[in-house]
Structures are given as structure tokens and as C-alpha cells.
XYZ file of C-alpha atoms in Angstrom:
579
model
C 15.931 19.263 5.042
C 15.741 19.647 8.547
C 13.380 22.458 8.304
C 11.120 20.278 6.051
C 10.931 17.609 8.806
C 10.180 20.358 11.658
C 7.437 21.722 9.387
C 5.824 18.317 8.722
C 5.824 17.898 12.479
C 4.268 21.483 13.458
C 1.824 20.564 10.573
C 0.866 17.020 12.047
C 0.836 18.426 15.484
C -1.267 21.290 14.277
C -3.953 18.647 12.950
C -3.540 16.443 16.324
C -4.713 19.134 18.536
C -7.636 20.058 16.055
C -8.720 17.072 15.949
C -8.768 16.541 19.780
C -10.439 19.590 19.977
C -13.293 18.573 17.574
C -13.392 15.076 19.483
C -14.162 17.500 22.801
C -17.109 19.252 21.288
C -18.407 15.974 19.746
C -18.333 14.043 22.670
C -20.650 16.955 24.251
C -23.004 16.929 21.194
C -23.670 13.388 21.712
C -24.096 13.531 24.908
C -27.365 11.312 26.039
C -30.127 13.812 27.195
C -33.633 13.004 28.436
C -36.055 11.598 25.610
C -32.507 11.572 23.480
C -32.387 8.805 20.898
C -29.992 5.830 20.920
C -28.429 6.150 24.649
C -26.146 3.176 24.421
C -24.705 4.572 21.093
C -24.874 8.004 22.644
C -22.661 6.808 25.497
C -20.161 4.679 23.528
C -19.496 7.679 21.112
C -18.618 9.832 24.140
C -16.060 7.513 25.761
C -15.304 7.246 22.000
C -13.846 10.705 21.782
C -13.105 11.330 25.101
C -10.161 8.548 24.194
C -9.335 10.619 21.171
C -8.673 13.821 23.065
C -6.402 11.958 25.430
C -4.953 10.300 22.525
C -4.691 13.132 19.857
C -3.181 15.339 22.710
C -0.913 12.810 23.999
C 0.611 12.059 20.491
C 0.783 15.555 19.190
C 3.182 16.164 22.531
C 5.238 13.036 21.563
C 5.521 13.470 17.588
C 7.754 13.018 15.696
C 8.714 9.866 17.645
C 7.794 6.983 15.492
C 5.878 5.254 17.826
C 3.587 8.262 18.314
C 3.294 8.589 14.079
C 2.068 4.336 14.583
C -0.027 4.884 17.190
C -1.938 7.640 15.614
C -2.343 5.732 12.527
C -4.018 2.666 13.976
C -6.065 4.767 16.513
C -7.337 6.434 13.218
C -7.552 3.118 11.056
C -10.249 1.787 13.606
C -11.562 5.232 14.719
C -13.355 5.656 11.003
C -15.634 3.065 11.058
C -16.644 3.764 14.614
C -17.387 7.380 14.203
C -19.731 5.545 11.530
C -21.681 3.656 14.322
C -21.499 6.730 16.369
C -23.254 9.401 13.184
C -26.305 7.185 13.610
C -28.051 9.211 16.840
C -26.014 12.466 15.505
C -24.537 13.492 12.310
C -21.739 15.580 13.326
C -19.427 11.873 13.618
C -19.115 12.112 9.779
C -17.158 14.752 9.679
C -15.218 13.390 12.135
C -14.811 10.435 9.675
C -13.842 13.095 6.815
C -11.232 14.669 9.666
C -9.682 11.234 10.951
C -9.117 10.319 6.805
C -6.989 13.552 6.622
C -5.255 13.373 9.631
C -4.104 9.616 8.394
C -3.232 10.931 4.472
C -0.661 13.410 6.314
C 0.774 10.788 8.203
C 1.765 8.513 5.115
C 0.930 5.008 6.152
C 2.957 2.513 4.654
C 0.346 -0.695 4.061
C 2.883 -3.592 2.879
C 1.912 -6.572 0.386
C 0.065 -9.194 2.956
C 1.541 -12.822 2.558
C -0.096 -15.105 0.815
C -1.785 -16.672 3.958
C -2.522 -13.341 5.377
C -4.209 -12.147 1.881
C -6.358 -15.454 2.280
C -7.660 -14.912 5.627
C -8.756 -11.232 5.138
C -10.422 -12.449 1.699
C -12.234 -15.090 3.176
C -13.135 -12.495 5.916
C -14.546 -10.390 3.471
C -16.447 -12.470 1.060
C -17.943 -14.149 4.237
C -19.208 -10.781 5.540
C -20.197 -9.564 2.299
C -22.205 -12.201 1.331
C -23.584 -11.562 4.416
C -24.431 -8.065 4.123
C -26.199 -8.982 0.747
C -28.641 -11.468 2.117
C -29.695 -8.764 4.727
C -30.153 -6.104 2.477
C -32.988 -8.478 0.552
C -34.214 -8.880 3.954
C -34.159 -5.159 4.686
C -36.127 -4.278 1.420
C -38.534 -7.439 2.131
C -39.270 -5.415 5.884
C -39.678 -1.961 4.638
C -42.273 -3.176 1.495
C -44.035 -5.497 4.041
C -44.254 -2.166 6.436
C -45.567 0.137 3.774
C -48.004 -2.366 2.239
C -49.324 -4.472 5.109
C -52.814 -3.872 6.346
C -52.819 -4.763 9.428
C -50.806 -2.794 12.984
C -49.325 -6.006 13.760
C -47.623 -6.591 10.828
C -46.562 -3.195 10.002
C -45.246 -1.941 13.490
C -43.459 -5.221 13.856
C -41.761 -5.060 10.164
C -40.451 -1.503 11.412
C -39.115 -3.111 14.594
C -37.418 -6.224 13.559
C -35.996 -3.510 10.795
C -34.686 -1.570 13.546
C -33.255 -4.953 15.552
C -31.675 -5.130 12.197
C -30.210 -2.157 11.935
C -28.471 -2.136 15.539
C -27.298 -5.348 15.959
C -26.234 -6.965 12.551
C -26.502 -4.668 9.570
C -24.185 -1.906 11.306
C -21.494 -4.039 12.595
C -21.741 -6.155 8.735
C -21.388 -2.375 7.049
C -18.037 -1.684 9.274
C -16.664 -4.951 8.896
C -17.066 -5.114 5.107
C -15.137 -1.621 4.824
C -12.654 -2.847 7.068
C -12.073 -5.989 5.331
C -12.158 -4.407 1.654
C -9.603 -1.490 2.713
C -7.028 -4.230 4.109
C -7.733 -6.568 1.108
C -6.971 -3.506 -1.510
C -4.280 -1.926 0.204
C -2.413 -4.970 0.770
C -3.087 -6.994 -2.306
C -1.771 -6.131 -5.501
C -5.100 -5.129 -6.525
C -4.605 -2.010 -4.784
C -7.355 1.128 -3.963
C -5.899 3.284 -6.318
C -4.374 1.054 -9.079
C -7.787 -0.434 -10.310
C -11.175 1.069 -11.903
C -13.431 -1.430 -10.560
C -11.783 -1.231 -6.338
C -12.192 2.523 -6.905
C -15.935 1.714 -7.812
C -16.421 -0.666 -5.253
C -14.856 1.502 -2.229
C -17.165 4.768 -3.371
C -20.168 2.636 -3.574
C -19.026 1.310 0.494
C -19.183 4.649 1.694
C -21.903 5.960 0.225
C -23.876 3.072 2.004
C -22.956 4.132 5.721
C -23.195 7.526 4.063
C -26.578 7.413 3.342
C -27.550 4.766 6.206
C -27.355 7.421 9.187
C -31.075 9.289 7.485
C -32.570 5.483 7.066
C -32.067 4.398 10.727
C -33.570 7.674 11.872
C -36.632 6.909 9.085
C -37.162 3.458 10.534
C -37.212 4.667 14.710
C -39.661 7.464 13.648
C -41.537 4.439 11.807
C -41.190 2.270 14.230
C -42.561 4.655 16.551
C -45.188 6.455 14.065
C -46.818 3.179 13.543
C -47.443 2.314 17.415
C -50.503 4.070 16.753
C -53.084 0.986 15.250
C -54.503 4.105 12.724
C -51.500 5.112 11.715
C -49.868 5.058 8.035
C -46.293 5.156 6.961
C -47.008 7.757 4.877
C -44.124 9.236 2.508
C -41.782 8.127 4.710
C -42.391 4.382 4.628
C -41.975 5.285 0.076
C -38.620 6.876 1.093
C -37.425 4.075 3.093
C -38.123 0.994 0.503
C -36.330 3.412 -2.143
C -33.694 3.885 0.051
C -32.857 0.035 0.885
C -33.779 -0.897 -2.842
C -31.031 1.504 -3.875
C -28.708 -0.272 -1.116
C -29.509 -3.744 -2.357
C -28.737 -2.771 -5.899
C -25.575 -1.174 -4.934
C -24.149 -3.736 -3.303
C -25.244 -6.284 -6.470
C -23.312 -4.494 -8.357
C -19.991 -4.253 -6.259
C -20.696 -7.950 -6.249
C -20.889 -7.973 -10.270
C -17.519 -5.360 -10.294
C -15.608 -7.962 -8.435
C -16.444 -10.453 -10.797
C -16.323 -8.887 -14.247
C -13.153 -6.153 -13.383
C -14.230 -3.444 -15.993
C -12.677 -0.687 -17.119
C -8.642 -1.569 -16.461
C -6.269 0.529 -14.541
C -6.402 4.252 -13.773
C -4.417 6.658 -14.935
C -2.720 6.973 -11.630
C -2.429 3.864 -10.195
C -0.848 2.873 -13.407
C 3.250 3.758 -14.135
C 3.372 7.589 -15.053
C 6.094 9.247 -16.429
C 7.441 12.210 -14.928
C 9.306 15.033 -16.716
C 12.219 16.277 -14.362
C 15.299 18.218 -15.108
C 19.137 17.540 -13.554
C 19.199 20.362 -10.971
C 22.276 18.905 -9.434
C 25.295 16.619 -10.361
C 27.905 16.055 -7.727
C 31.315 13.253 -7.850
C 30.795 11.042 -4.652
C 33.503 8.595 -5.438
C 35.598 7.765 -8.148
C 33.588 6.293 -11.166
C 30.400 7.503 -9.038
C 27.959 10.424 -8.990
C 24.867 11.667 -7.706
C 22.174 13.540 -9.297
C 19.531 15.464 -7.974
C 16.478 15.734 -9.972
C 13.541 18.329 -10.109
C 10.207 18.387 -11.411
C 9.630 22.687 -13.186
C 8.095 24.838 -11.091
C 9.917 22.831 -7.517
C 6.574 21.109 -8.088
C 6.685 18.295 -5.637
C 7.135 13.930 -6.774
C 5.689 11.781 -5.493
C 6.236 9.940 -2.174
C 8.512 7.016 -1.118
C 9.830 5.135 1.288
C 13.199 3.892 1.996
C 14.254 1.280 -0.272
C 12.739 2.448 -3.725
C 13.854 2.729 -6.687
C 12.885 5.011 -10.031
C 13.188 4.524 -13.709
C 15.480 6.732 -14.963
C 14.717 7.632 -18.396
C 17.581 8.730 -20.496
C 17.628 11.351 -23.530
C 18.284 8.470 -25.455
C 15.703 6.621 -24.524
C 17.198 3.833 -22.605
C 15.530 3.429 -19.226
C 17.820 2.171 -15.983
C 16.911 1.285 -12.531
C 18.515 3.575 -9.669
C 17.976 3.597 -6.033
C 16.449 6.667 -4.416
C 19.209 7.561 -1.815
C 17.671 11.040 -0.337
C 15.374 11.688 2.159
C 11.274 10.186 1.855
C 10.407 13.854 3.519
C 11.850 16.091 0.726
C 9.159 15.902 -1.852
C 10.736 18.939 -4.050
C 13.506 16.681 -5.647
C 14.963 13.058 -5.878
C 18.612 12.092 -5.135
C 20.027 9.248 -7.240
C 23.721 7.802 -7.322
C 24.943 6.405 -10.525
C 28.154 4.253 -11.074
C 29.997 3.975 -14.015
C 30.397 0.944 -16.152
C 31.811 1.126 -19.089
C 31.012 -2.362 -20.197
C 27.438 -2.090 -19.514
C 24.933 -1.306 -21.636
C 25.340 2.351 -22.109
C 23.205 3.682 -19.522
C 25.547 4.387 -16.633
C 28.035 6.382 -19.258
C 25.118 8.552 -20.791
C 23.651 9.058 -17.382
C 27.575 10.461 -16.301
C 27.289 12.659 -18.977
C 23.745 14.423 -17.818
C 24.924 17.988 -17.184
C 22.679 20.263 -14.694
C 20.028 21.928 -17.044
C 19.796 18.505 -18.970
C 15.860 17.438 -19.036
C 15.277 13.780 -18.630
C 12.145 11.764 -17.203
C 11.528 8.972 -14.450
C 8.648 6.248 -13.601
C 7.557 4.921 -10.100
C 8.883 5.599 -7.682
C 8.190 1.889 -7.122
C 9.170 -0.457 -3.631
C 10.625 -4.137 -3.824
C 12.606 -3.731 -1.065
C 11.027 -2.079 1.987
C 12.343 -2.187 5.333
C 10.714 -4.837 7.030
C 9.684 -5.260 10.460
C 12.008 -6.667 12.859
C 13.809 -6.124 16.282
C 17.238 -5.628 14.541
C 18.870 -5.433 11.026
C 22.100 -5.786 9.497
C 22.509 -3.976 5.726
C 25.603 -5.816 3.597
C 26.267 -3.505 0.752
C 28.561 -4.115 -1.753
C 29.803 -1.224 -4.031
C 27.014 1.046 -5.620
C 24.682 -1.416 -3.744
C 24.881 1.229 -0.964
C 22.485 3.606 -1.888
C 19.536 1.639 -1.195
C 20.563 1.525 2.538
C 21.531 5.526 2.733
C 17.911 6.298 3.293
C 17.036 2.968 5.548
C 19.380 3.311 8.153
C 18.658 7.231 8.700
C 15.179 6.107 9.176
C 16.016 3.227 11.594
C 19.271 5.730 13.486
C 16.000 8.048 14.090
C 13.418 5.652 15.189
C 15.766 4.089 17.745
C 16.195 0.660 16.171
C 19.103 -1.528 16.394
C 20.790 -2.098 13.046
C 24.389 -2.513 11.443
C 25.825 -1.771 7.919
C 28.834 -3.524 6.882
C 30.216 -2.230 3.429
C 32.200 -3.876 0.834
C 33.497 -2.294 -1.891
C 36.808 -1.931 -4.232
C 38.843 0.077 -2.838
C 37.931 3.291 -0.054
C 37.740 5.993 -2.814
C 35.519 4.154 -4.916
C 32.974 3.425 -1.891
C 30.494 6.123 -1.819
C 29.255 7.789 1.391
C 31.549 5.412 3.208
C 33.412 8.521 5.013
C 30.040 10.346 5.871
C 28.519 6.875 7.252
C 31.363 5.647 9.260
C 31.683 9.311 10.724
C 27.782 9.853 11.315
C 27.605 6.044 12.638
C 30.591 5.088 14.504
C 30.591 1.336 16.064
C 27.667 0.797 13.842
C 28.998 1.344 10.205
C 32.213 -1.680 8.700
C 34.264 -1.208 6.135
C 35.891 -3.986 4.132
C 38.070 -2.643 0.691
C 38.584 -5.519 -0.992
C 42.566 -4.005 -1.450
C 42.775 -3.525 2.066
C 40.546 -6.175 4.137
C 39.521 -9.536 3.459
C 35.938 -10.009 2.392
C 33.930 -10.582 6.175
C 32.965 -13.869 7.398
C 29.130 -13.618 6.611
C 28.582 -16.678 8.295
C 30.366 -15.179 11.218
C 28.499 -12.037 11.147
C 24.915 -14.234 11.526
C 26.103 -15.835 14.281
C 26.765 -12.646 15.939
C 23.320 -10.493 14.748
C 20.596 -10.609 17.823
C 17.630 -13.141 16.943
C 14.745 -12.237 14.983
C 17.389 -9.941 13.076
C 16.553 -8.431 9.422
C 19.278 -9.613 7.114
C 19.527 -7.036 3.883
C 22.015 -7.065 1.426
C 22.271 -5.382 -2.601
C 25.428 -5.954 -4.434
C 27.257 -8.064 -7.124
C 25.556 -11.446 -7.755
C 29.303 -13.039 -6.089
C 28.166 -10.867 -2.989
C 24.742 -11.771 -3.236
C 25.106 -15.596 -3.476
C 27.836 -16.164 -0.919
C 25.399 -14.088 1.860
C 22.143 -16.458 0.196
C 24.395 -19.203 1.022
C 24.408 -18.487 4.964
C 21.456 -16.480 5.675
C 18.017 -18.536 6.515
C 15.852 -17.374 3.714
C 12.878 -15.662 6.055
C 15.119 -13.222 7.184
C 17.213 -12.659 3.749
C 16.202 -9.835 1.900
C 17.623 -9.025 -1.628
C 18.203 -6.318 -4.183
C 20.490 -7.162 -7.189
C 22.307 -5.199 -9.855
C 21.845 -7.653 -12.637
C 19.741 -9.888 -13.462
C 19.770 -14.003 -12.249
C 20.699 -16.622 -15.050
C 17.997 -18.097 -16.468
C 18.988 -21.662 -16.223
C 15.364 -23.703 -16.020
C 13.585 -25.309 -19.154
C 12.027 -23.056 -21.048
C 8.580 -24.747 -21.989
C 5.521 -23.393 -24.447
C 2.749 -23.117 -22.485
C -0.783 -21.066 -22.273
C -2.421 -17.716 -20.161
C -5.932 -16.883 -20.868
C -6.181 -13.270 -20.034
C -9.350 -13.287 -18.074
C -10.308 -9.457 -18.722
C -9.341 -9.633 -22.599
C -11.078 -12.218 -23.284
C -8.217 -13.922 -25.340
C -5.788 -16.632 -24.649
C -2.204 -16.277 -25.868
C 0.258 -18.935 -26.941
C 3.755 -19.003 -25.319
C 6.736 -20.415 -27.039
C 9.283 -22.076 -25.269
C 12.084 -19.044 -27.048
C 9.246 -16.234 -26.226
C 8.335 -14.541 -22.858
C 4.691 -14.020 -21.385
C 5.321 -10.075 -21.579
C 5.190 -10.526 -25.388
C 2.729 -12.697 -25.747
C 0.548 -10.088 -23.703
C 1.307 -7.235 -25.166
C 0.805 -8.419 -28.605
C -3.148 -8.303 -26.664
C -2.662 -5.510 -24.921
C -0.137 -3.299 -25.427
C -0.019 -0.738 -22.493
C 0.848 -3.239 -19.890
C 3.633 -1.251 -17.725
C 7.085 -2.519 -18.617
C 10.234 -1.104 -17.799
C 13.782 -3.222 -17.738
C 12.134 -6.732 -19.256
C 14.558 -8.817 -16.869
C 12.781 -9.557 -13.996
C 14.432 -6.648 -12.143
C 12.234 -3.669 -11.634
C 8.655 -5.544 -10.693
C 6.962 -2.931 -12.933
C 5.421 -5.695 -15.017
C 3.774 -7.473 -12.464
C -0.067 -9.174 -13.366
C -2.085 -10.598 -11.118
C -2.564 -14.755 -11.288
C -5.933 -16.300 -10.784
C -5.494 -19.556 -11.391
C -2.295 -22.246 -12.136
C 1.230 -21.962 -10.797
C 3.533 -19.497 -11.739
C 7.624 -19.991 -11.848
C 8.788 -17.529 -10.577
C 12.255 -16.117 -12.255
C 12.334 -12.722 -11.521
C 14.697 -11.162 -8.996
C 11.765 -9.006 -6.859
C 10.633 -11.415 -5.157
C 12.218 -12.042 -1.845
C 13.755 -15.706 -1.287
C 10.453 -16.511 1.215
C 8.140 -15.151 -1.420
C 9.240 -17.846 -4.394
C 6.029 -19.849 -3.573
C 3.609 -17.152 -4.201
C 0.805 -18.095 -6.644
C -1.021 -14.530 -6.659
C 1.376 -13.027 -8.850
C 3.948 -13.161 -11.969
C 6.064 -10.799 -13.711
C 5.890 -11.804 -17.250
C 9.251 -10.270 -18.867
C 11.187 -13.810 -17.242
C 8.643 -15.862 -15.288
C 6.991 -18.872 -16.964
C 4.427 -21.515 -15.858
C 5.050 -24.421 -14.004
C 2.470 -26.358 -15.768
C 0.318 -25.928 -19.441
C -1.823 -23.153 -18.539
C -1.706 -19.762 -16.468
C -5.122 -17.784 -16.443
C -4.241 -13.895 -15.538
C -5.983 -11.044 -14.530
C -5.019 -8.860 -17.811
């Protein structure tokens, strides 16, 4: 494992100094020379990357600190669509673009959900801007036909320079704002860039604008300064450029259209996949508890994760449970899961302690309701098996340097798993409470005692669960349960048009909204039907979903974006969906 991490980090380093030197022979390219087009652009691109040597150096010394891995991501999340404004005097920026795209896939950003007033700001951001960028590209056509077809200088030099104006000073900053405001929209919506035909369509179509844009600026200065001459014609070129901007204006109507009519459903990948893997590993970690290791054939890697995620785990019988990933994100060869027995569950937990190495079995996701989130401190409260969820987090925070504490509740000591590798690895930051042994803590206690601002976690029994809900403010609770909530509101018939079908479905107060909606469409994701696993989730348009699911967080119950249909209803007659 260690030898995977130091890897990764030669392999990000490696990239970090190629990129810096790329950034040193493109600030030289664009440097401004006499009779050299666009000077001011010229000069901006060179400070540009003269930053990104310093930068790219400077964090390939420093990695695999985590403030180095953030600071390279953001310097390359606004360093794409400036290498866009800078491939307009010189085209070499672009693959600069291609480079800085890498560089941030092998870092792994983790883009969380935006809140609900975040998600509205960035919208409204992006319509605005869009809407924008439409109107000018009528304009833009209207200048480049009135250039080729005018008969007089006056009119056609001066369509070629206002065109230009245009260019510079609104249509290039519109194009990088647009991008930028559609990426942060789609990665932190639950529309997602991956997840969705119609984004996927939609963010091709955005870069192959800028793509394209760099050869019709250059067309329009060579107009602009082909057609100082009064005898003059645009020739050819003046054709190419009013196909050009036609072909913009079209593409952009019809991102417009996709964001209305959302053809063509999910993609294959963004939807949940199963995965065939076989037990390569089963070891006892307490009593009643084990951990598997899973592989894929072939040590063919999974998919990533972060801390805090959790997989299907699908069963030769067929029954599918919920298990917490408990190994390290950076190992992509195999997935660590622990299981505890209960023999009066529902069967899962005893077939899964009977999966013998060699045994083939599958998994879905991995999938993340409970990410670590950002604060100055955190405190994990773990009862029993509710500590494997927190095995990965805390390695993560121990290595980035951030305060936390993990105080563990359990049984008895030899049914508490990991608890003698965590309080050895952790001293003075790890507690242990057996119930046979301790009292339960005073949670109340405990919050007085965390630092402000702190990051309250906890995944246990529902007794655990509700007596730390009862204490902690809820914007700083964050919960993962073993079970399932009581469903103890009125249970009401109601309606949900499903916008992209085309139907609207009938809900009776003894039925759930998953059935109604797959009796429409059956291949809407499902996994453990109580509200548990968030695998359901659909996208809300309009009306007011209640929420009874245990994904959402306690400051998240308001949210009117989403619903997952296997136990949330509507709070009034209608819900219209995006399914």
C-alpha cells in the first residue's frame, strides 16, 4: 500500500514538472514580437505560464501534502479556460488545455453536491451568461453576412471591426464563463457530467466552440485588416467565416433545446454498474465480525472512492446489502469490506460469513452519502460495526494534519473491530467505551468540549444515533445508519408526472413512488428500497418532496431538488420528476 501511494506521488510529480516545463516553452512561443498579433493577450499568456512554472515546480516539491494536491487542482480548474483566451494569438495553449485536464484527472478531485442555495446561484449564473452568449452569436452571424454582402468599404470594414471588438471583449470572456458555470453546475448537481446523455452533449458541443473559435478570430483580424483596402473583397474567407458563426449559433440552439427536452436518459456509466469480483481474502477481525477483500479477474482495477462510501454487495443468492468500504481510496486493485453477523437479520450478514476465498460474487457503486466534510476539526462516534466507515476517514485526516477524534462504542472489547489497531496507531486521539466495561459517554459533554466549527460524525444503532441527534446542532451532525428510520408520517395518494416519459403515475397511499415509476420505467437504479443506500435518487423539478429517507443529512431535509422514491412521498398532490 505504501508503495502504491509513493508511486502515485512520483507519477503526479512526474506530470508537475512536465507540465512546468511545457508552461516554459509556451510562455516563449507567445512571446509578443514586432508586427506580432494580439500583444495584450500575448503578454497576459506569458505571465500566465510563467505562474505555472513557479507553481507546477513548487507543488511537485511539496506533494503529497494535501494542500499542495488542492492547490494544484484549483490552479488547474481556472488555468483551462485561460489557456483558452491565451490559444487565440497562438495555438500551442490548447494543448496546454488538453495537458492541464490530465494533470487534474490524476489528481482525483472530489466536487461535492452544492447546497441548494449554492446550486441556485451558479444556475442563475449560467442561464444569465448563456442567454447571453446566444444573443451575440445572432449578432456575430448578422456582422459576418453584413461583411461579406455589403457594397460599400464603410460598411464592410466596420462589420469586421465591431466583429473583432466582439470577439475580445465580450464573446471570449461569455465562452469561458459559460464553461465555467456549466462544469460547476454538472459536477455539483445531481445532474452530473457523466451520469446524463444530454450534459455529455452539451459539454462536447462547449468545447468544440472555443475549439473552433481560435481559426475564426484569426479569419476576422485578417478581414478586418484585408478590407482596409476600399477595393478589397472578403473573398472565401468572408464564406468561411458566416459558416463558421452559423454553425456556432446553431450549436448553441441546440444545447439550449438539450437542456430543455433531456433526450436520450442516462449513460451506461454514469448509471449503477455491476461489477463481477471474486473473495480474494476473508479474515476474523472480531468476534461475530469479518473482513473481506474483494478482486475484480485479471487484478483489473475498481473504481475510485473516497472515504466514507459504501458498495452493494451482491450475494450468490441474490440478496444485495450495503457495506462500508473500510480500505484505502489509493488501492484501486481490490476493496476491503467488514461484515458483522446478525443472525436475526435478514440473511445477508450470515450468507456473506459464509463467502469462502474463491467464492465469486458482484458489487454496485461504489456510491458516497457520507463524505468527509470540510471543517477545522471532527469528532467520529462509532458504535459497533458502525466503525468501518471512519477506518478510511481518519487515516485521511491523521495524514493531512487535521484535528479530529474517534470515540468508539461497542459491546464488549473483542467484539469491537480495529479498536486495538486504532487506539495503538492513535493514542490520545482514539476512546473506547465497552458497554460491559464503561458507561456509555456523555455526548453532550463531549460537544461541549470539541473546538468550534467542529464536524460531528457518527454511524451506529438507531439508540446511538438518536441520543447523539438529540445534542448535536444539526449543521454540524452528520449521519450514517444501519437500519432504516420508522416510517411514522401519513401516508397520502398523491401524483408525479415524469417529465421525460411523458406519463403521470398514480400513488397510493399503501404504494411507494419507486413502484409507481418503475411500472414506467423499469431500469431506474434501485438497490435496498428503504431509503438507505441513495441509489434511487430522481431529480425534482417542481412541488415539494418529504423527505423519508436516511441519506440525507439532518441540514439537507429541506431540499426540493431531489427525492428517493423507495420511502419519500410528497408533501402536497403532485410531484413532477425528471424520469
Amino acid at each position: 500500500m505504501k508503495t502504491s501511494n509513493t508511486w502515485r506521488t512520483m507519477t503526479r510529480r512526474s506530470w508537475q514538472i512536465g507540465f512546468a516545463a511545457f508552461a516554459a516553452v509556451a510562455a516563449v512561443l507567445l512571446a509578443p514580437g514586432e508586427n506580432a498579433t494580439l500583444p495584450t493577450i500575448r503578454m497576459l499568456g506569458m505571465a500566465g505560464y510563467a505562474v505555472a512554472v513557479v507553481v507546477s515546480l513548487g507543488c511537485a516539491a511539496a506533494l503529497p501534502k494535501p494542500g499542495a494536491r488542492k492547490l494544484l487542482i484549483g490552479f488547474h480548474l481556472a488555468f483551462v479556460p485561460l489557456q483558452f483566451l491565451f490559444a487565440f494569438p497562438n495555438p500551442v495553449p490548447n494543448l496546454g488545455m488538453l495537458l492541464s485536464v490530465v494533470v487534474l484527472a490524476g489528481l482525483r478531485p472530489r466536487f461535492p453536491r452544492l447546497s441548494p442555495r449554492a446550486r441556485k446561484v451558479w444556475l442563475v449564473l449560467h442561464i444569465g451568461v448563456s442567454v447571453g452568449w446566444l444573443g451575440l452569436s445572432l449578432g456575430m452571424v448578422t456582422l459576418a453576412v453584413t461583411g461579406l454582402v455589403a457594397e460599400t468599404h464603410a460598411v464592410r470594414h466596420g462589420a469586421y471591426e465591431i466583429f473583432h471588438v466582439f470577439d475580445l471583449v465580450i464573446v471570449i470572456p461569455s465562452v469561458v464563463l459559460t464553461i465555467t458555470t456549466g462544469l460547476v453546475v454538472s459536477l455539483g448537481t445531481p445532474w452530473g457530467l457523466v451520469k446524463h446523455r444530454w450534459v455529455l452533449a452539451k459539454f462536447v458541443i462547449s468545447l468544440s466552440i472555443p475549439a473552433a473559435a481560435a481559426i475564426e478570430s484569426r479569419w476576422v483580424i485578417e478581414l478586418v485588416a484585408r478590407t482596409e483596402d476600399p477595393a478589397a473583397e472578403p473573398g472565401a474567407l468572408g464564406g468561411a467565416l458566416v459558416a463558421t458563426v452559423g454553425c456556432f449559433a446553431v450549436l448553441l440552439w441546440t444545447a439550449t433545446t438539450l437542456s430543455v427536452v433531456k433526450p436520450w436518459g442516462r449513460t451506461r456509466w454514469g448509471s449503477v454498474r455491476t461489477i463481477a469480483v471474486t473473495v480474494a481474502g476473508r479474515e476474523v477481525v472480531a468476534e461475530d465480525t469479518v473482513a473481506l477483500t474483494l478482486e475484480r479477474a485479471g487484478g483489473r482495477r475498481l473504481p475510485g472512492w473516497e472515504p466514507g462510501a459504501h458498495v452493494d454487495l451482491v450475494l450468490p443468492s441474490g440478496l444485495a446489502r450495503q457495506y462500508s468500504l473500510c480500505g484505502d481510496p489509493a488501492e484501486r486493485r481490490s476493496y476491503r469490506l467488514a461484515v458483522l453477523r446478525e443472525p436475526a437479520g435478514r440473511g445477508g450478514s450470515v450468507e456473506a460469513h459464509a463467502l469462502l476465498p474463491g467464492t465469486r460474487v458482484a458489487i454496485r457503486g461504489p456510491r458516497n452519502n457520507f463524505p468527509i466534510a470540510e471543517a477545522p476539526a471532527h469528532l467520529f462516534i462509532a458504535g459497533g460495526i458502525g466503525i468501518t466507515p471512519f477506518l478510511p476517514m481518519v487515516r485521511r485526516l491523521a495524514a493531512a494534519g487535521v484535528p479530529w477524534r474517534l470515540v468508539y462504542r461497542g459491546r464488549s472489547r473483542d467484539r469491537m473491530a480495529y479498536a486495538g489497531s486504532l487506539a495503538a496507531a492513535y493514542p490520545g486521539q482514539v476512546s473506547l467505551f465497552p458497554a460491559d466495561t464503561h458507561a456509555r459517554p456523555d455526548f453532550a459533554e463531549l460537544l461541549r468540549q470539541a473546538p468550534d466549527g467542529v464536524a460531528v460524525y457518527c454511524c451506529g444503532p438507531s439508540e446511538l444515533v438518536e441520543a447523539v441527534t438529540a445534542v448535536c446542532p444539526q449543521g454540524t451532525l452528520h449521519v450514517e445508519r444501519f437500519a432504516a428510520s420508522p416510517d411514522a408520517g401519513p401516508r397520502r395518494p398523491f401524483e408525479a408526472e415524469l417529465r421525460r416519459s411523458g406519463r403521470t403515475v398514480r400513488v397510493p397511499a399503501d404504494g411507494t413512488l419507486l413502484a409507481a415509476i418503475h411500472e414506467v420505467d423499469p431500469a431506474l437504479p434501485a438497490s435496498c428500497t428503504d431509503g438507505l443506500c441513495g441509489s434511487c435518487v430522481v431529480p425534482v423539478l417542481d412541488g415539494i418532496p418529504d423527505h423519508r429517507d436516511d441519506v440525507l443529512q439532518p441540514h439537507e431535509r429541506d431540499r426540493t431538488d431531489l427525492i428517493y422514491p423507495c420511502v419519500s412521498r410528497a408533501r402536497g398532490d403532485r410531484l413532477v420528476l425528471d424520469a
